[in-house]
Amino acid sequence: MTIVGGRVQQTNFNNYRLLRNNESPELDVHLVDSDEAPGGIGEAAVPLVAPALCNAIFTATGKRLRALPIGGQKLQKV
């Protein structure tokens, strides 16, 4: 996301490019038994995508990305 003056510039998913399934690194999601009330499960892997992608880029290039959005950063294979 782009933040200007403390405000997010993208208002919805239609103006922020998301990864497609074929662009995402493989993720393993494990559900843990709990006595808590059930909650949303549809987006359990969403918070994991950016770190997984950054680690995949590091593995491929040797460059550690420390900022989002990832697109637009210069990458060189080491």
PDB file of N, CA, C and O in Angstrom:
ATOM      1  N   MET A   1       0.830  -1.172   0.000  1.00  0.00           N
ATOM      2  CA  MET A   1       0.000   0.000   0.000  1.00  0.00           C
ATOM      3  C   MET A   1       0.878   1.241   0.000  1.00  0.00           C
ATOM      4  O   MET A   1       1.998   1.205   0.486  1.00  0.00           O
ATOM      5  N   THR A   2       0.331   2.304  -0.498  1.00  0.00           N
ATOM      6  CA  THR A   2       1.034   3.576  -0.513  1.00  0.00           C
ATOM      7  C   THR A   2       0.427   4.470   0.556  1.00  0.00           C
ATOM      8  O   THR A   2      -0.790   4.653   0.606  1.00  0.00           O
ATOM      9  N   ILE A   3       1.294   5.024   1.420  1.00  0.00           N
ATOM     10  CA  ILE A   3       0.820   5.899   2.488  1.00  0.00           C
ATOM     11  C   ILE A   3       1.405   7.286   2.271  1.00  0.00           C
ATOM     12  O   ILE A   3       2.612   7.440   2.115  1.00  0.00           O
ATOM     13  N   VAL A   4       0.543   8.289   2.230  1.00  0.00           N
ATOM     14  CA  VAL A   4       0.956   9.679   2.071  1.00  0.00           C
ATOM     15  C   VAL A   4       0.311  10.486   3.193  1.00  0.00           C
ATOM     16  O   VAL A   4      -0.911  10.443   3.375  1.00  0.00           O
ATOM     17  N   GLY A   5       1.140  11.192   3.959  1.00  0.00           N
ATOM     18  CA  GLY A   5       0.612  11.988   5.054  1.00  0.00           C
ATOM     19  C   GLY A   5      -0.136  11.168   6.084  1.00  0.00           C
ATOM     20  O   GLY A   5      -1.091  11.647   6.684  1.00  0.00           O
ATOM     21  N   GLY A   6       0.281   9.922   6.265  1.00  0.00           N
ATOM     22  CA  GLY A   6      -0.357   9.059   7.251  1.00  0.00           C
ATOM     23  C   GLY A   6      -1.645   8.410   6.787  1.00  0.00           C
ATOM     24  O   GLY A   6      -2.300   7.714   7.552  1.00  0.00           O
ATOM     25  N   ARG A   7      -2.015   8.593   5.512  1.00  0.00           N
ATOM     26  CA  ARG A   7      -3.253   8.007   4.996  1.00  0.00           C
ATOM     27  C   ARG A   7      -2.953   7.042   3.858  1.00  0.00           C
ATOM     28  O   ARG A   7      -2.146   7.327   2.983  1.00  0.00           O
ATOM     29  N   VAL A   8      -3.647   5.908   3.867  1.00  0.00           N
ATOM     30  CA  VAL A   8      -3.524   4.931   2.788  1.00  0.00           C
ATOM     31  C   VAL A   8      -4.193   5.498   1.544  1.00  0.00           C
ATOM     32  O   VAL A   8      -5.315   6.009   1.605  1.00  0.00           O
ATOM     33  N   GLN A   9      -3.495   5.435   0.413  1.00  0.00           N
ATOM     34  CA  GLN A   9      -4.001   6.004  -0.832  1.00  0.00           C
ATOM     35  C   GLN A   9      -4.964   5.071  -1.564  1.00  0.00           C
ATOM     36  O   GLN A   9      -5.858   5.530  -2.241  1.00  0.00           O
ATOM     37  N   GLN A  10      -4.786   3.768  -1.437  1.00  0.00           N
ATOM     38  CA  GLN A  10      -5.666   2.820  -2.105  1.00  0.00           C
ATOM     39  C   GLN A  10      -6.943   2.679  -1.264  1.00  0.00           C
ATOM     40  O   GLN A  10      -6.879   2.489  -0.061  1.00  0.00           O
ATOM     41  N   THR A  11      -8.097   2.785  -1.915  1.00  0.00           N
ATOM     42  CA  THR A  11      -9.356   2.734  -1.189  1.00  0.00           C
ATOM     43  C   THR A  11      -9.982   1.346  -1.175  1.00  0.00           C
ATOM     44  O   THR A  11     -10.857   1.067  -0.374  1.00  0.00           O
ATOM     45  N   ASN A  12      -9.533   0.475  -2.079  1.00  0.00           N
ATOM     46  CA  ASN A  12     -10.096  -0.862  -2.139  1.00  0.00           C
ATOM     47  C   ASN A  12      -9.171  -1.746  -2.960  1.00  0.00           C
ATOM     48  O   ASN A  12      -8.175  -1.282  -3.488  1.00  0.00           O
ATOM     49  N   PHE A  13      -9.526  -3.006  -3.105  1.00  0.00           N
ATOM     50  CA  PHE A  13      -8.681  -3.943  -3.831  1.00  0.00           C
ATOM     51  C   PHE A  13      -8.676  -3.685  -5.331  1.00  0.00           C
ATOM     52  O   PHE A  13      -7.857  -4.227  -6.043  1.00  0.00           O
ATOM     53  N   ASN A  14      -9.572  -2.868  -5.849  1.00  0.00           N
ATOM     54  CA  ASN A  14      -9.577  -2.607  -7.287  1.00  0.00           C
ATOM     55  C   ASN A  14      -8.448  -1.663  -7.712  1.00  0.00           C
ATOM     56  O   ASN A  14      -8.136  -1.575  -8.889  1.00  0.00           O
ATOM     57  N   ASN A  15      -7.811  -0.957  -6.771  1.00  0.00           N
ATOM     58  CA  ASN A  15      -6.696  -0.091  -7.152  1.00  0.00           C
ATOM     59  C   ASN A  15      -5.415  -0.436  -6.394  1.00  0.00           C
ATOM     60  O   ASN A  15      -4.567   0.411  -6.175  1.00  0.00           O
ATOM     61  N   TYR A  16      -5.306  -1.692  -6.001  1.00  0.00           N
ATOM     62  CA  TYR A  16      -4.079  -2.206  -5.400  1.00  0.00           C
ATOM     63  C   TYR A  16      -3.837  -3.582  -5.978  1.00  0.00           C
ATOM     64  O   TYR A  16      -4.671  -4.480  -5.839  1.00  0.00           O
ATOM     65  N   ARG A  17      -2.727  -3.764  -6.664  1.00  0.00           N
ATOM     66  CA  ARG A  17      -2.453  -5.034  -7.333  1.00  0.00           C
ATOM     67  C   ARG A  17      -2.092  -6.118  -6.324  1.00  0.00           C
ATOM     68  O   ARG A  17      -1.139  -5.984  -5.574  1.00  0.00           O
ATOM     69  N   LEU A  18      -2.876  -7.177  -6.310  1.00  0.00           N
ATOM     70  CA  LEU A  18      -2.620  -8.324  -5.441  1.00  0.00           C
ATOM     71  C   LEU A  18      -1.906  -9.411  -6.219  1.00  0.00           C
ATOM     72  O   LEU A  18      -1.976  -9.469  -7.450  1.00  0.00           O
ATOM     73  N   LEU A  19      -1.221 -10.292  -5.495  1.00  0.00           N
ATOM     74  CA  LEU A  19      -0.597 -11.446  -6.144  1.00  0.00           C
ATOM     75  C   LEU A  19      -1.672 -12.394  -6.643  1.00  0.00           C
ATOM     76  O   LEU A  19      -2.692 -12.596  -5.985  1.00  0.00           O
ATOM     77  N   ARG A  20      -1.413 -12.998  -7.761  1.00  0.00           N
ATOM     78  CA  ARG A  20      -2.281 -14.065  -8.252  1.00  0.00           C
ATOM     79  C   ARG A  20      -1.754 -15.385  -7.701  1.00  0.00           C
ATOM     80  O   ARG A  20      -0.604 -15.472  -7.265  1.00  0.00           O
ATOM     81  N   ASN A  21      -2.585 -16.409  -7.719  1.00  0.00           N
ATOM     82  CA  ASN A  21      -2.176 -17.703  -7.173  1.00  0.00           C
ATOM     83  C   ASN A  21      -0.897 -18.213  -7.809  1.00  0.00           C
ATOM     84  O   ASN A  21      -0.039 -18.766  -7.124  1.00  0.00           O
ATOM     85  N   ASN A  22      -0.738 -18.038  -9.111  1.00  0.00           N
ATOM     86  CA  ASN A  22       0.456 -18.553  -9.778  1.00  0.00           C
ATOM     87  C   ASN A  22       1.701 -17.727  -9.460  1.00  0.00           C
ATOM     88  O   ASN A  22       2.807 -18.104  -9.800  1.00  0.00           O
ATOM     89  N   GLU A  23       1.545 -16.578  -8.803  1.00  0.00           N
ATOM     90  CA  GLU A  23       2.673 -15.734  -8.425  1.00  0.00           C
ATOM     91  C   GLU A  23       3.062 -15.906  -6.953  1.00  0.00           C
ATOM     92  O   GLU A  23       4.103 -15.432  -6.532  1.00  0.00           O
ATOM     93  N   SER A  24       2.212 -16.553  -6.188  1.00  0.00           N
ATOM     94  CA  SER A  24       2.430 -16.690  -4.746  1.00  0.00           C
ATOM     95  C   SER A  24       3.332 -17.863  -4.423  1.00  0.00           C
ATOM     96  O   SER A  24       3.248 -18.913  -5.061  1.00  0.00           O
ATOM     97  N   PRO A  25       4.200 -17.695  -3.406  1.00  0.00           N
ATOM     98  CA  PRO A  25       4.963 -18.847  -2.941  1.00  0.00           C
ATOM     99  C   PRO A  25       4.029 -19.851  -2.276  1.00  0.00           C
ATOM    100  O   PRO A  25       2.925 -19.507  -1.861  1.00  0.00           O
ATOM    101  N   GLU A  26       4.466 -21.088  -2.184  1.00  0.00           N
ATOM    102  CA  GLU A  26       3.660 -22.119  -1.539  1.00  0.00           C
ATOM    103  C   GLU A  26       3.535 -21.807  -0.048  1.00  0.00           C
ATOM    104  O   GLU A  26       4.513 -21.471   0.618  1.00  0.00           O
ATOM    105  N   LEU A  27       2.318 -21.902   0.465  1.00  0.00           N
ATOM    106  CA  LEU A  27       2.058 -21.651   1.875  1.00  0.00           C
ATOM    107  C   LEU A  27       1.412 -22.883   2.498  1.00  0.00           C
ATOM    108  O   LEU A  27       0.581 -23.532   1.872  1.00  0.00           O
ATOM    109  N   ASP A  28       1.799 -23.191   3.702  1.00  0.00           N
ATOM    110  CA  ASP A  28       1.151 -24.252   4.477  1.00  0.00           C
ATOM    111  C   ASP A  28       0.411 -23.600   5.625  1.00  0.00           C
ATOM    112  O   ASP A  28       1.005 -22.868   6.423  1.00  0.00           O
ATOM    113  N   VAL A  29      -0.885 -23.842   5.714  1.00  0.00           N
ATOM    114  CA  VAL A  29      -1.702 -23.309   6.798  1.00  0.00           C
ATOM    115  C   VAL A  29      -2.134 -24.471   7.664  1.00  0.00           C
ATOM    116  O   VAL A  29      -2.668 -25.461   7.174  1.00  0.00           O
ATOM    117  N   HIS A  30      -1.868 -24.366   8.952  1.00  0.00           N
ATOM    118  CA  HIS A  30      -2.240 -25.411   9.905  1.00  0.00           C
ATOM    119  C   HIS A  30      -3.274 -24.859  10.869  1.00  0.00           C
ATOM    120  O   HIS A  30      -3.076 -23.798  11.462  1.00  0.00           O
ATOM    121  N   LEU A  31      -4.396 -25.570  11.005  1.00  0.00           N
ATOM    122  CA  LEU A  31      -5.426 -25.163  11.945  1.00  0.00           C
ATOM    123  C   LEU A  31      -5.147 -25.853  13.273  1.00  0.00           C
ATOM    124  O   LEU A  31      -4.870 -27.044  13.315  1.00  0.00           O
ATOM    125  N   VAL A  32      -5.238 -25.103  14.342  1.00  0.00           N
ATOM    126  CA  VAL A  32      -4.919 -25.607  15.669  1.00  0.00           C
ATOM    127  C   VAL A  32      -6.213 -25.788  16.452  1.00  0.00           C
ATOM    128  O   VAL A  32      -7.056 -24.881  16.502  1.00  0.00           O
ATOM    129  N   ASP A  33      -6.381 -26.971  17.058  1.00  0.00           N
ATOM    130  CA  ASP A  33      -7.552 -27.203  17.896  1.00  0.00           C
ATOM    131  C   ASP A  33      -7.583 -26.190  19.030  1.00  0.00           C
ATOM    132  O   ASP A  33      -6.553 -25.845  19.613  1.00  0.00           O
ATOM    133  N   SER A  34      -8.798 -25.720  19.343  1.00  0.00           N
ATOM    134  CA  SER A  34      -8.944 -24.708  20.387  1.00  0.00           C
ATOM    135  C   SER A  34     -10.341 -24.798  20.987  1.00  0.00           C
ATOM    136  O   SER A  34     -11.287 -25.256  20.332  1.00  0.00           O
ATOM    137  N   ASP A  35     -10.465 -24.355  22.208  1.00  0.00           N
ATOM    138  CA  ASP A  35     -11.771 -24.284  22.855  1.00  0.00           C
ATOM    139  C   ASP A  35     -12.448 -22.934  22.607  1.00  0.00           C
ATOM    140  O   ASP A  35     -13.553 -22.693  23.067  1.00  0.00           O
ATOM    141  N   GLU A  36     -11.764 -22.029  21.888  1.00  0.00           N
ATOM    142  CA  GLU A  36     -12.328 -20.719  21.590  1.00  0.00           C
ATOM    143  C   GLU A  36     -13.462 -20.843  20.579  1.00  0.00           C
ATOM    144  O   GLU A  36     -13.539 -21.808  19.820  1.00  0.00           O
ATOM    145  N   ALA A  37     -14.320 -19.833  20.548  1.00  0.00           N
ATOM    146  CA  ALA A  37     -15.420 -19.809  19.580  1.00  0.00           C
ATOM    147  C   ALA A  37     -14.848 -19.725  18.164  1.00  0.00           C
ATOM    148  O   ALA A  37     -13.813 -19.099  17.954  1.00  0.00           O
ATOM    149  N   PRO A  38     -15.509 -20.372  17.196  1.00  0.00           N
ATOM    150  CA  PRO A  38     -15.004 -20.306  15.822  1.00  0.00           C
ATOM    151  C   PRO A  38     -14.990 -18.869  15.312  1.00  0.00           C
ATOM    152  O   PRO A  38     -15.835 -18.059  15.657  1.00  0.00           O
ATOM    153  N   GLY A  39     -14.010 -18.590  14.462  1.00  0.00           N
ATOM    154  CA  GLY A  39     -13.903 -17.270  13.847  1.00  0.00           C
ATOM    155  C   GLY A  39     -13.685 -17.422  12.363  1.00  0.00           C
ATOM    156  O   GLY A  39     -13.731 -18.526  11.832  1.00  0.00           O
ATOM    157  N   GLY A  40     -13.416 -16.315  11.694  1.00  0.00           N
ATOM    158  CA  GLY A  40     -13.188 -16.347  10.253  1.00  0.00           C
ATOM    159  C   GLY A  40     -11.986 -17.201   9.892  1.00  0.00           C
ATOM    160  O   GLY A  40     -10.961 -17.176  10.566  1.00  0.00           O
ATOM    161  N   ILE A  41     -12.098 -17.972   8.841  1.00  0.00           N
ATOM    162  CA  ILE A  41     -11.004 -18.842   8.426  1.00  0.00           C
ATOM    163  C   ILE A  41     -10.634 -18.600   6.966  1.00  0.00           C
ATOM    164  O   ILE A  41      -9.593 -19.026   6.494  1.00  0.00           O
ATOM    165  N   GLY A  42     -11.435 -17.828   6.237  1.00  0.00           N
ATOM    166  CA  GLY A  42     -11.216 -17.641   4.809  1.00  0.00           C
ATOM    167  C   GLY A  42      -9.919 -16.951   4.446  1.00  0.00           C
ATOM    168  O   GLY A  42      -9.351 -17.194   3.399  1.00  0.00           O
ATOM    169  N   GLU A  43      -9.414 -16.076   5.292  1.00  0.00           N
ATOM    170  CA  GLU A  43      -8.214 -15.319   4.968  1.00  0.00           C
ATOM    171  C   GLU A  43      -7.042 -15.679   5.873  1.00  0.00           C
ATOM    172  O   GLU A  43      -6.165 -14.855   6.118  1.00  0.00           O
ATOM    173  N   ALA A  44      -6.999 -16.890   6.379  1.00  0.00           N
ATOM    174  CA  ALA A  44      -5.962 -17.268   7.352  1.00  0.00           C
ATOM    175  C   ALA A  44      -4.552 -17.109   6.799  1.00  0.00           C
ATOM    176  O   ALA A  44      -3.622 -16.802   7.538  1.00  0.00           O
ATOM    177  N   ALA A  45      -4.363 -17.305   5.507  1.00  0.00           N
ATOM    178  CA  ALA A  45      -3.016 -17.238   4.934  1.00  0.00           C
ATOM    179  C   ALA A  45      -2.640 -15.861   4.414  1.00  0.00           C
ATOM    180  O   ALA A  45      -1.482 -15.624   4.096  1.00  0.00           O
ATOM    181  N   VAL A  46      -3.574 -14.927   4.336  1.00  0.00           N
ATOM    182  CA  VAL A  46      -3.294 -13.617   3.740  1.00  0.00           C
ATOM    183  C   VAL A  46      -2.120 -12.902   4.415  1.00  0.00           C
ATOM    184  O   VAL A  46      -1.229 -12.397   3.730  1.00  0.00           O
ATOM    185  N   PRO A  47      -2.050 -12.831   5.764  1.00  0.00           N
ATOM    186  CA  PRO A  47      -0.923 -12.117   6.381  1.00  0.00           C
ATOM    187  C   PRO A  47       0.433 -12.765   6.108  1.00  0.00           C
ATOM    188  O   PRO A  47       1.466 -12.139   6.296  1.00  0.00           O
ATOM    189  N   LEU A  48       0.436 -14.006   5.650  1.00  0.00           N
ATOM    190  CA  LEU A  48       1.686 -14.730   5.413  1.00  0.00           C
ATOM    191  C   LEU A  48       2.269 -14.501   4.026  1.00  0.00           C
ATOM    192  O   LEU A  48       3.430 -14.825   3.779  1.00  0.00           O
ATOM    193  N   VAL A  49       1.493 -13.942   3.115  1.00  0.00           N
ATOM    194  CA  VAL A  49       1.934 -13.841   1.727  1.00  0.00           C
ATOM    195  C   VAL A  49       3.145 -12.923   1.573  1.00  0.00           C
ATOM    196  O   VAL A  49       4.137 -13.300   0.947  1.00  0.00           O
ATOM    197  N   ALA A  50       3.104 -11.717   2.140  1.00  0.00           N
ATOM    198  CA  ALA A  50       4.221 -10.778   1.963  1.00  0.00           C
ATOM    199  C   ALA A  50       5.531 -11.325   2.526  1.00  0.00           C
ATOM    200  O   ALA A  50       6.552 -11.309   1.832  1.00  0.00           O
ATOM    201  N   PRO A  51       5.564 -11.862   3.769  1.00  0.00           N
ATOM    202  CA  PRO A  51       6.827 -12.411   4.255  1.00  0.00           C
ATOM    203  C   PRO A  51       7.304 -13.619   3.445  1.00  0.00           C
ATOM    204  O   PRO A  51       8.502 -13.764   3.201  1.00  0.00           O
ATOM    205  N   ALA A  52       6.369 -14.462   3.009  1.00  0.00           N
ATOM    206  CA  ALA A  52       6.756 -15.622   2.203  1.00  0.00           C
ATOM    207  C   ALA A  52       7.337 -15.177   0.871  1.00  0.00           C
ATOM    208  O   ALA A  52       8.352 -15.713   0.404  1.00  0.00           O
ATOM    209  N   LEU A  53       6.720 -14.183   0.252  1.00  0.00           N
ATOM    210  CA  LEU A  53       7.226 -13.679  -1.024  1.00  0.00           C
ATOM    211  C   LEU A  53       8.596 -13.029  -0.840  1.00  0.00           C
ATOM    212  O   LEU A  53       9.510 -13.248  -1.633  1.00  0.00           O
ATOM    213  N   CYS A  54       8.761 -12.233   0.223  1.00  0.00           N
ATOM    214  CA  CYS A  54      10.060 -11.597   0.482  1.00  0.00           C
ATOM    215  C   CYS A  54      11.148 -12.643   0.707  1.00  0.00           C
ATOM    216  O   CYS A  54      12.279 -12.484   0.245  1.00  0.00           O
ATOM    217  N   ASN A  55      10.821 -13.721   1.415  1.00  0.00           N
ATOM    218  CA  ASN A  55      11.799 -14.793   1.612  1.00  0.00           C
ATOM    219  C   ASN A  55      12.116 -15.508   0.304  1.00  0.00           C
ATOM    220  O   ASN A  55      13.272 -15.880   0.054  1.00  0.00           O
ATOM    221  N   ALA A  56      11.111 -15.695  -0.558  1.00  0.00           N
ATOM    222  CA  ALA A  56      11.359 -16.316  -1.859  1.00  0.00           C
ATOM    223  C   ALA A  56      12.264 -15.430  -2.711  1.00  0.00           C
ATOM    224  O   ALA A  56      13.175 -15.918  -3.389  1.00  0.00           O
ATOM    225  N   ILE A  57      12.041 -14.121  -2.667  1.00  0.00           N
ATOM    226  CA  ILE A  57      12.890 -13.184  -3.415  1.00  0.00           C
ATOM    227  C   ILE A  57      14.313 -13.219  -2.863  1.00  0.00           C
ATOM    228  O   ILE A  57      15.286 -13.215  -3.620  1.00  0.00           O
ATOM    229  N   PHE A  58      14.450 -13.273  -1.539  1.00  0.00           N
ATOM    230  CA  PHE A  58      15.778 -13.353  -0.933  1.00  0.00           C
ATOM    231  C   PHE A  58      16.502 -14.626  -1.367  1.00  0.00           C
ATOM    232  O   PHE A  58      17.687 -14.596  -1.716  1.00  0.00           O
ATOM    233  N   THR A  59      15.780 -15.740  -1.389  1.00  0.00           N
ATOM    234  CA  THR A  59      16.384 -17.006  -1.814  1.00  0.00           C
ATOM    235  C   THR A  59      16.863 -16.921  -3.259  1.00  0.00           C
ATOM    236  O   THR A  59      17.935 -17.416  -3.595  1.00  0.00           O
ATOM    237  N   ALA A  60      16.084 -16.254  -4.110  1.00  0.00           N
ATOM    238  CA  ALA A  60      16.431 -16.164  -5.532  1.00  0.00           C
ATOM    239  C   ALA A  60      17.509 -15.125  -5.817  1.00  0.00           C
ATOM    240  O   ALA A  60      18.310 -15.304  -6.729  1.00  0.00           O
ATOM    241  N   THR A  61      17.528 -14.023  -5.047  1.00  0.00           N
ATOM    242  CA  THR A  61      18.415 -12.908  -5.394  1.00  0.00           C
ATOM    243  C   THR A  61      19.501 -12.613  -4.369  1.00  0.00           C
ATOM    244  O   THR A  61      20.467 -11.923  -4.672  1.00  0.00           O
ATOM    245  N   GLY A  62      19.294 -13.061  -3.133  1.00  0.00           N
ATOM    246  CA  GLY A  62      20.233 -12.718  -2.068  1.00  0.00           C
ATOM    247  C   GLY A  62      19.982 -11.330  -1.496  1.00  0.00           C
ATOM    248  O   GLY A  62      20.708 -10.867  -0.626  1.00  0.00           O
ATOM    249  N   LYS A  63      18.930 -10.634  -1.979  1.00  0.00           N
ATOM    250  CA  LYS A  63      18.616  -9.297  -1.486  1.00  0.00           C
ATOM    251  C   LYS A  63      17.430  -9.363  -0.533  1.00  0.00           C
ATOM    252  O   LYS A  63      16.372  -9.869  -0.872  1.00  0.00           O
ATOM    253  N   ARG A  64      17.603  -8.833   0.668  1.00  0.00           N
ATOM    254  CA  ARG A  64      16.555  -8.792   1.676  1.00  0.00           C
ATOM    255  C   ARG A  64      15.704  -7.543   1.454  1.00  0.00           C
ATOM    256  O   ARG A  64      16.215  -6.435   1.429  1.00  0.00           O
ATOM    257  N   LEU A  65      14.415  -7.721   1.229  1.00  0.00           N
ATOM    258  CA  LEU A  65      13.514  -6.586   1.065  1.00  0.00           C
ATOM    259  C   LEU A  65      12.953  -6.212   2.431  1.00  0.00           C
ATOM    260  O   LEU A  65      12.494  -7.052   3.167  1.00  0.00           O
ATOM    261  N   ARG A  66      12.983  -4.934   2.748  1.00  0.00           N
ATOM    262  CA  ARG A  66      12.544  -4.472   4.063  1.00  0.00           C
ATOM    263  C   ARG A  66      11.408  -3.465   3.977  1.00  0.00           C
ATOM    264  O   ARG A  66      11.075  -2.830   4.965  1.00  0.00           O
ATOM    265  N   ALA A  67      10.820  -3.285   2.781  1.00  0.00           N
ATOM    266  CA  ALA A  67       9.753  -2.303   2.626  1.00  0.00           C
ATOM    267  C   ALA A  67       8.685  -2.850   1.690  1.00  0.00           C
ATOM    268  O   ALA A  67       8.951  -3.667   0.822  1.00  0.00           O
ATOM    269  N   LEU A  68       7.472  -2.398   1.890  1.00  0.00           N
ATOM    270  CA  LEU A  68       6.364  -2.719   1.013  1.00  0.00           C
ATOM    271  C   LEU A  68       5.884  -1.424   0.380  1.00  0.00           C
ATOM    272  O   LEU A  68       6.029  -0.376   0.987  1.00  0.00           O
ATOM    273  N   PRO A  69       5.342  -1.399  -0.806  1.00  0.00           N
ATOM    274  CA  PRO A  69       5.076  -2.544  -1.666  1.00  0.00           C
ATOM    275  C   PRO A  69       6.355  -3.092  -2.292  1.00  0.00           C
ATOM    276  O   PRO A  69       7.329  -2.374  -2.438  1.00  0.00           O
ATOM    277  N   ILE A  70       6.304  -4.349  -2.643  1.00  0.00           N
ATOM    278  CA  ILE A  70       7.477  -5.027  -3.206  1.00  0.00           C
ATOM    279  C   ILE A  70       7.711  -4.579  -4.636  1.00  0.00           C
ATOM    280  O   ILE A  70       8.830  -4.363  -5.047  1.00  0.00           O
ATOM    281  N   GLY A  71       6.640  -4.415  -5.415  1.00  0.00           N
ATOM    282  CA  GLY A  71       6.760  -3.988  -6.802  1.00  0.00           C
ATOM    283  C   GLY A  71       7.466  -2.642  -6.897  1.00  0.00           C
ATOM    284  O   GLY A  71       7.274  -1.765  -6.070  1.00  0.00           O
ATOM    285  N   GLY A  72       8.324  -2.495  -7.862  1.00  0.00           N
ATOM    286  CA  GLY A  72       9.039  -1.236  -8.046  1.00  0.00           C
ATOM    287  C   GLY A  72      10.404  -1.213  -7.392  1.00  0.00           C
ATOM    288  O   GLY A  72      11.196  -0.321  -7.659  1.00  0.00           O
ATOM    289  N   GLN A  73      10.710  -2.178  -6.528  1.00  0.00           N
ATOM    290  CA  GLN A  73      12.049  -2.226  -5.930  1.00  0.00           C
ATOM    291  C   GLN A  73      12.984  -2.917  -6.910  1.00  0.00           C
ATOM    292  O   GLN A  73      12.618  -3.882  -7.569  1.00  0.00           O
ATOM    293  N   LYS A  74      14.189  -2.408  -7.003  1.00  0.00           N
ATOM    294  CA  LYS A  74      15.162  -2.996  -7.922  1.00  0.00           C
ATOM    295  C   LYS A  74      15.766  -4.243  -7.299  1.00  0.00           C
ATOM    296  O   LYS A  74      16.232  -4.231  -6.172  1.00  0.00           O
ATOM    297  N   LEU A  75      15.766  -5.320  -8.075  1.00  0.00           N
ATOM    298  CA  LEU A  75      16.300  -6.595  -7.612  1.00  0.00           C
ATOM    299  C   LEU A  75      17.382  -7.048  -8.574  1.00  0.00           C
ATOM    300  O   LEU A  75      17.250  -6.924  -9.779  1.00  0.00           O
ATOM    301  N   GLN A  76      18.442  -7.564  -8.015  1.00  0.00           N
ATOM    302  CA  GLN A  76      19.501  -8.155  -8.820  1.00  0.00           C
ATOM    303  C   GLN A  76      19.826  -9.513  -8.236  1.00  0.00           C
ATOM    304  O   GLN A  76      19.919  -9.663  -7.026  1.00  0.00           O
ATOM    305  N   LYS A  77      19.979 -10.482  -9.107  1.00  0.00           N
ATOM    306  CA  LYS A  77      20.377 -11.799  -8.643  1.00  0.00           C
ATOM    307  C   LYS A  77      21.843 -11.745  -8.246  1.00  0.00           C
ATOM    308  O   LYS A  77      22.673 -11.234  -8.976  1.00  0.00           O
ATOM    309  N   VAL A  78      22.143 -12.254  -7.052  1.00  0.00           N
ATOM    310  CA  VAL A  78      23.520 -12.234  -6.534  1.00  0.00           C
ATOM    311  C   VAL A  78      24.194 -13.527  -6.883  1.00  0.00           C
ATOM    312  O   VAL A  78      23.627 -14.574  -6.889  1.00  0.00           O
TER     313      VAL A  78
END
